[in-house]
Tab-separated table of C-alpha atoms in Angstrom:
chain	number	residue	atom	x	y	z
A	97	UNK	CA	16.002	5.696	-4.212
A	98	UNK	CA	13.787	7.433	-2.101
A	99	UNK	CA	13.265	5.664	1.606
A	100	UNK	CA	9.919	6.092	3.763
A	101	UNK	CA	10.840	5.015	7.312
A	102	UNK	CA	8.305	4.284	10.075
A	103	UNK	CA	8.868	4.428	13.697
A	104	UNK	CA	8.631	2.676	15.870
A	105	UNK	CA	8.462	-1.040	14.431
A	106	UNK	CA	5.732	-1.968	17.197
A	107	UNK	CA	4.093	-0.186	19.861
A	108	UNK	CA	1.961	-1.365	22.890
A	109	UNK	CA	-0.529	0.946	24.257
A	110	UNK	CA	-2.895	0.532	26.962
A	111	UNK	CA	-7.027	0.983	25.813
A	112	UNK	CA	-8.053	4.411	25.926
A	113	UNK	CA	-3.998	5.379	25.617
A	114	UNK	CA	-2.801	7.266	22.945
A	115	UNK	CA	-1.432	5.933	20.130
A	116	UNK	CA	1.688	8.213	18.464
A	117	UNK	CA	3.244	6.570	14.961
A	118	UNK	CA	6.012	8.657	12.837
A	119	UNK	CA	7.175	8.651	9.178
A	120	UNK	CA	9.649	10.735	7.412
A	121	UNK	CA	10.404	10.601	3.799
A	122	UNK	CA	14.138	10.780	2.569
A	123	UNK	CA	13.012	12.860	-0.757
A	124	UNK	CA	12.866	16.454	-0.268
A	125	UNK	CA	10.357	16.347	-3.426
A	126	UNK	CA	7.491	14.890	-0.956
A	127	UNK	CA	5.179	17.460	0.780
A	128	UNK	CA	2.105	14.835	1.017
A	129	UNK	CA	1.559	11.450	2.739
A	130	UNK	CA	-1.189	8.871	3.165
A	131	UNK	CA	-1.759	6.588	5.817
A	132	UNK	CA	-3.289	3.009	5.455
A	133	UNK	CA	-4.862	0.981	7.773
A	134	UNK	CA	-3.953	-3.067	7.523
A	135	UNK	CA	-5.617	-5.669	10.358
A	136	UNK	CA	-4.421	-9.103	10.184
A	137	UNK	CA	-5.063	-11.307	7.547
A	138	UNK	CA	-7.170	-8.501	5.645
A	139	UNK	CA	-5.671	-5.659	2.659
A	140	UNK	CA	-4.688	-2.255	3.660
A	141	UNK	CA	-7.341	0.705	3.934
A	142	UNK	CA	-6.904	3.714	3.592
A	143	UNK	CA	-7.074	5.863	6.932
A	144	UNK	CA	-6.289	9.441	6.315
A	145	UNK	CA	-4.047	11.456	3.875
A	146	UNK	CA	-2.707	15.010	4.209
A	147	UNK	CA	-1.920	17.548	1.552
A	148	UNK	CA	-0.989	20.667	3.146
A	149	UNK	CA	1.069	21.904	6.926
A	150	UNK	CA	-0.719	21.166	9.770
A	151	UNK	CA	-2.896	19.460	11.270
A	152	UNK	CA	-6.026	16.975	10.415
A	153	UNK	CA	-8.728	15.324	12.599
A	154	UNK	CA	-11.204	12.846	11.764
A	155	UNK	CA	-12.394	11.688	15.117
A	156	UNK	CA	-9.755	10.121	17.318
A	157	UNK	CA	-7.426	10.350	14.374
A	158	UNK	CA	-5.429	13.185	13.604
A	159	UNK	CA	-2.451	13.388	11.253
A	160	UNK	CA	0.228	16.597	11.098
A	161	UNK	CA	2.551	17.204	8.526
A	162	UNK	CA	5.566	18.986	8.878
A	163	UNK	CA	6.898	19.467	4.974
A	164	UNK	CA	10.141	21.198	6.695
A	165	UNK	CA	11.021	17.835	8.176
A	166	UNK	CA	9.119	15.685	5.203
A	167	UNK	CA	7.591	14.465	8.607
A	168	UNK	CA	4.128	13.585	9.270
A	169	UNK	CA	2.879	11.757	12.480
A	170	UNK	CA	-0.625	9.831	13.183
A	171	UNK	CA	-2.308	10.098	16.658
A	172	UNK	CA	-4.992	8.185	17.676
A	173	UNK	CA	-6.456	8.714	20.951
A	174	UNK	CA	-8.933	6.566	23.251
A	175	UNK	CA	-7.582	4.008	21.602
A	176	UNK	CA	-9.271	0.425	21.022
A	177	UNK	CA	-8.692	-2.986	21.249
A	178	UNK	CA	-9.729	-2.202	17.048
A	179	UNK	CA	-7.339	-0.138	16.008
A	180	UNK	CA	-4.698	-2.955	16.709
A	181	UNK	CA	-2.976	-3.204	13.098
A	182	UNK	CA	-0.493	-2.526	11.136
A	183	UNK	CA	-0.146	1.186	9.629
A	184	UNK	CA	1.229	2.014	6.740
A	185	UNK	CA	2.481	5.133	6.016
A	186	UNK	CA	2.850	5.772	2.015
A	187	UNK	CA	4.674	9.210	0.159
A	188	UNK	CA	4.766	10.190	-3.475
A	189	UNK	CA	6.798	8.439	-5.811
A	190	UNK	CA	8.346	8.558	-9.590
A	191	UNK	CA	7.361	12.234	-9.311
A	192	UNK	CA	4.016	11.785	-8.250
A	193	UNK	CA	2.827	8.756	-10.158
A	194	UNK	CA	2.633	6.245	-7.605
A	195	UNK	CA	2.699	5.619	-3.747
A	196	UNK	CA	6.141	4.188	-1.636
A	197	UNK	CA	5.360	2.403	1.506
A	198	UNK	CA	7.067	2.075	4.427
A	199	UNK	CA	7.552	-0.943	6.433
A	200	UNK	CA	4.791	0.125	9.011
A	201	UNK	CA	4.009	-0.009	12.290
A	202	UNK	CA	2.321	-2.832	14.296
A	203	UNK	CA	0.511	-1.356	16.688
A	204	UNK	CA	-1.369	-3.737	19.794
A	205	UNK	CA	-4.081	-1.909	21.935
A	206	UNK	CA	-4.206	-4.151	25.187
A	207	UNK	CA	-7.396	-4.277	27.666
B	64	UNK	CA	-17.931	0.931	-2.573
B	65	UNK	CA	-15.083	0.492	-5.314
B	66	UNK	CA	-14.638	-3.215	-5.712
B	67	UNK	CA	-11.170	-5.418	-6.798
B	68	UNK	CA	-11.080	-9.339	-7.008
B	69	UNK	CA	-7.997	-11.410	-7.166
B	70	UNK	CA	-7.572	-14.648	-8.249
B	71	UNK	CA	-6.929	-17.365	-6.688
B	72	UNK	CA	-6.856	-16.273	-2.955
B	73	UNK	CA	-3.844	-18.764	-2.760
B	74	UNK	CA	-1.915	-20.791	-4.590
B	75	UNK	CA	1.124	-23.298	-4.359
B	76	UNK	CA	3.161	-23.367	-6.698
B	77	UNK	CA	6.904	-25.574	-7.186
B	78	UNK	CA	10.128	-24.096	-8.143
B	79	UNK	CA	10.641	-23.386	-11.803
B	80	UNK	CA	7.022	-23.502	-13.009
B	81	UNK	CA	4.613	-20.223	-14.522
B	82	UNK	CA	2.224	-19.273	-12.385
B	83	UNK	CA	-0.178	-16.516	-13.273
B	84	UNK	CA	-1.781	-14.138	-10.396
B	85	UNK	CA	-5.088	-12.303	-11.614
B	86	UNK	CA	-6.825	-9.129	-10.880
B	87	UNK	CA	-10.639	-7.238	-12.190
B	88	UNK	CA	-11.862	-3.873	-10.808
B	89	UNK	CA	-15.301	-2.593	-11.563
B	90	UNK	CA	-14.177	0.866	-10.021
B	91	UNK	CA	-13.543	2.301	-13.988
B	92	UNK	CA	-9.640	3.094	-12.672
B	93	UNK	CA	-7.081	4.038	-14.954
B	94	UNK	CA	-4.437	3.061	-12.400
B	95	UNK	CA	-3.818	-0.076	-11.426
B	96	UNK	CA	-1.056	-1.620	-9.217
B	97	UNK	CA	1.057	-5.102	-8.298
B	98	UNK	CA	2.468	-5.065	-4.695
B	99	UNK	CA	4.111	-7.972	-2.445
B	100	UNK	CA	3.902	-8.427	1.308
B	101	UNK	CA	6.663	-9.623	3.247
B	102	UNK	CA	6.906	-9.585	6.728
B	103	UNK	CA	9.193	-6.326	7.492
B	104	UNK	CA	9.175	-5.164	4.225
B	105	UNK	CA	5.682	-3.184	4.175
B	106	UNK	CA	4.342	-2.968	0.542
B	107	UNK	CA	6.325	-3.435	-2.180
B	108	UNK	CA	5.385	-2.005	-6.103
B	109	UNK	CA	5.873	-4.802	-8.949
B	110	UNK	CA	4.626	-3.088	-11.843
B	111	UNK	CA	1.811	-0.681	-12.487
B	112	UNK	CA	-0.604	0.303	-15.537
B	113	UNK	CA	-2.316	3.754	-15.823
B	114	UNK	CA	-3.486	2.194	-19.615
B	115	UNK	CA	-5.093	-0.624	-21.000
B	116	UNK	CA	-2.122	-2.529	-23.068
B	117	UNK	CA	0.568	-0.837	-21.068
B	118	UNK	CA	2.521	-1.213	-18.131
B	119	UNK	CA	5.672	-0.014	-16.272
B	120	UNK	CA	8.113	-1.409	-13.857
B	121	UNK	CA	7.924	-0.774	-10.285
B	122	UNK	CA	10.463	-0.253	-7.631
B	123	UNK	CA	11.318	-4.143	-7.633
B	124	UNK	CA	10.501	-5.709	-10.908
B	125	UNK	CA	12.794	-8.558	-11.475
B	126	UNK	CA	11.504	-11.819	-12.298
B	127	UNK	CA	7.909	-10.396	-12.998
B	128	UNK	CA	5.962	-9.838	-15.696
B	129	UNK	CA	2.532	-8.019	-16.187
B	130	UNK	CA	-0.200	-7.636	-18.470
B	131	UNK	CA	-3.305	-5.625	-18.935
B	132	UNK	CA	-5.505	-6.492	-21.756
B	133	UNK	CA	-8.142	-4.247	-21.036
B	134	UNK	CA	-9.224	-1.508	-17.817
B	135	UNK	CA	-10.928	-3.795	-16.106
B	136	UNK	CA	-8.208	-6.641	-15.485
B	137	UNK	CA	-4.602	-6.588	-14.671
B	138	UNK	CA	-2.471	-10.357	-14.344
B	139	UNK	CA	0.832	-10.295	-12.533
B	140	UNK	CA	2.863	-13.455	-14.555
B	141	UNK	CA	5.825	-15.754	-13.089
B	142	UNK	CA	7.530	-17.257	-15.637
B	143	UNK	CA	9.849	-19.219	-13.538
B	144	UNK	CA	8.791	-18.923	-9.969
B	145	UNK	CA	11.177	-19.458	-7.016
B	146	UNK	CA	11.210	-19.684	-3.386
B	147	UNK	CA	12.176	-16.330	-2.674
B	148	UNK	CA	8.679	-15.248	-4.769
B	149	UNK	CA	6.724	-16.815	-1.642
B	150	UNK	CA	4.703	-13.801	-0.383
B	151	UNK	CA	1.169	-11.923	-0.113
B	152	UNK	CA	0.552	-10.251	-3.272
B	153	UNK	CA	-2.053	-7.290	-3.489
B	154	UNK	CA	-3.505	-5.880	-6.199
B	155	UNK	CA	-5.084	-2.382	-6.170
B	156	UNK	CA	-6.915	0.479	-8.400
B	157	UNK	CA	-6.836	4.303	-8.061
B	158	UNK	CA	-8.492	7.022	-10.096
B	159	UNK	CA	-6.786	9.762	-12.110
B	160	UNK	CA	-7.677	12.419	-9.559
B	161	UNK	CA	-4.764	13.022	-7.964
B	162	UNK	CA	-6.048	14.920	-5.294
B	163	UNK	CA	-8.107	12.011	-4.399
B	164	UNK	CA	-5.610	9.667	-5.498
B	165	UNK	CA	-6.807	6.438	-2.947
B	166	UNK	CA	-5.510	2.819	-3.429
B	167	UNK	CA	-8.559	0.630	-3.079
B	168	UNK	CA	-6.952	-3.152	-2.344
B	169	UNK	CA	-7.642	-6.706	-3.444
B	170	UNK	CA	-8.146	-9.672	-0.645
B	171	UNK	CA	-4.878	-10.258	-1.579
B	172	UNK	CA	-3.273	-13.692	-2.719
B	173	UNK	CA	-1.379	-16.101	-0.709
B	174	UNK	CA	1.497	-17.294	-2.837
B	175	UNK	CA	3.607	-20.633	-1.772
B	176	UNK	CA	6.833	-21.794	-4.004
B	177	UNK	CA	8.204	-25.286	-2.691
């Protein structure tokens, strides 16, 4: 069955640091990825998703996808005591018809 | 903003007993979707439905059963619940575009087996 691993588990970063998360997909079927968004105690959101090679900014978010690697990465920069979380990264699954998740990453932006 | 309510928000419930988790968009999704939470194990698919009257197994369907009787609702069922069932489950809904294709979640539901 197809695996989505996240890396790291948890990450500390310092406020206005930058934040770098990682996910890789174990099915070489998989050339898309979402990310989701999950503070404590609340459902996941979701945060960006990326269809194509590249690069993709939405303020001090951007994602790149590498479908060579079936790798895609999530920066956030000036990072905020807010975007502590968890982060979910999701891929394609059952050819298409719904989303895997992997185990995310729990992410702590300290003052 | 597309809207999904579950039902309760938590529940205990004791080894052995039926306990029935429930779920109603108003987002007009075809899709809709059963996860669990468990701490280190990210989100976890129970069963789906893309139809009213159908459904289909997830990646970890065992001891689970599900039911949607119309678009609008979608009831995760556990006819014998046990400890290892103790989670948070999430429902969600998603459109047919698949370019689109975003999960929009429930609060979520607290589930305790003792």
């Amino acid at each position: 069955q197809q695996k989505v691993q996240q890396s790291p588990e948890s990450l500390i970063v310092p406020e206005g640091g930058m934040a770098s998360l990682n996910c890789t997909s174990s099915d070489r079927n998989v050339d898309y990825f979402w990310w989701y968004r999950q503070h404590s105690g609340k459902s996941p959101k979701m945060l960006m998703s990326i269809f194509s090679n590249g690069e993709k900014e939405e303020g001090r978010f951007t994602v790149h996808l590498n479908k060579a690697s079936l790798h895609t990465s999530l920066h956030i920069r000036d990072s905020q005591p807010s975007d502590s979380a968890l982060y979910l990264c999701a891929a394609p699954a059952n050819s298409g018809t719904y989303q895997r998740f992997g185990t995310g990453t729990k992410l702590q932006v300290v003052p | 903003e597309a809207a999904v309510t579950q039902s309760p928000r938590s529940k205990v419930a004791v080894t052995g007993g039926k306990v029935t988790l429930s779920c109603h968009q108003t987002n007009n999704h075809d899709y809709m979707y059963w996860y669990r939470q468990d701490t280190g194990h990210g989100l976890r698919l129970i069963h789906y439905s893309y139809v009213a009257d159908s459904t289909e197994k997830g990646d970890i369907p065992d001891g689970y059963k599900a039911s949607r009787p119309s678009q609008e609702n979608f009831s995760l069922i556990l006819e014998l619940a046990s400890l290892s069932q103790t989670a948070v489950y999430f429902c969600a809904s998603s459109d047919r575009d698949w370019g689109v294709y975003e999960q929009y979640f429930g609060p979520g539901t607290r589930l305790t087996v003792l």
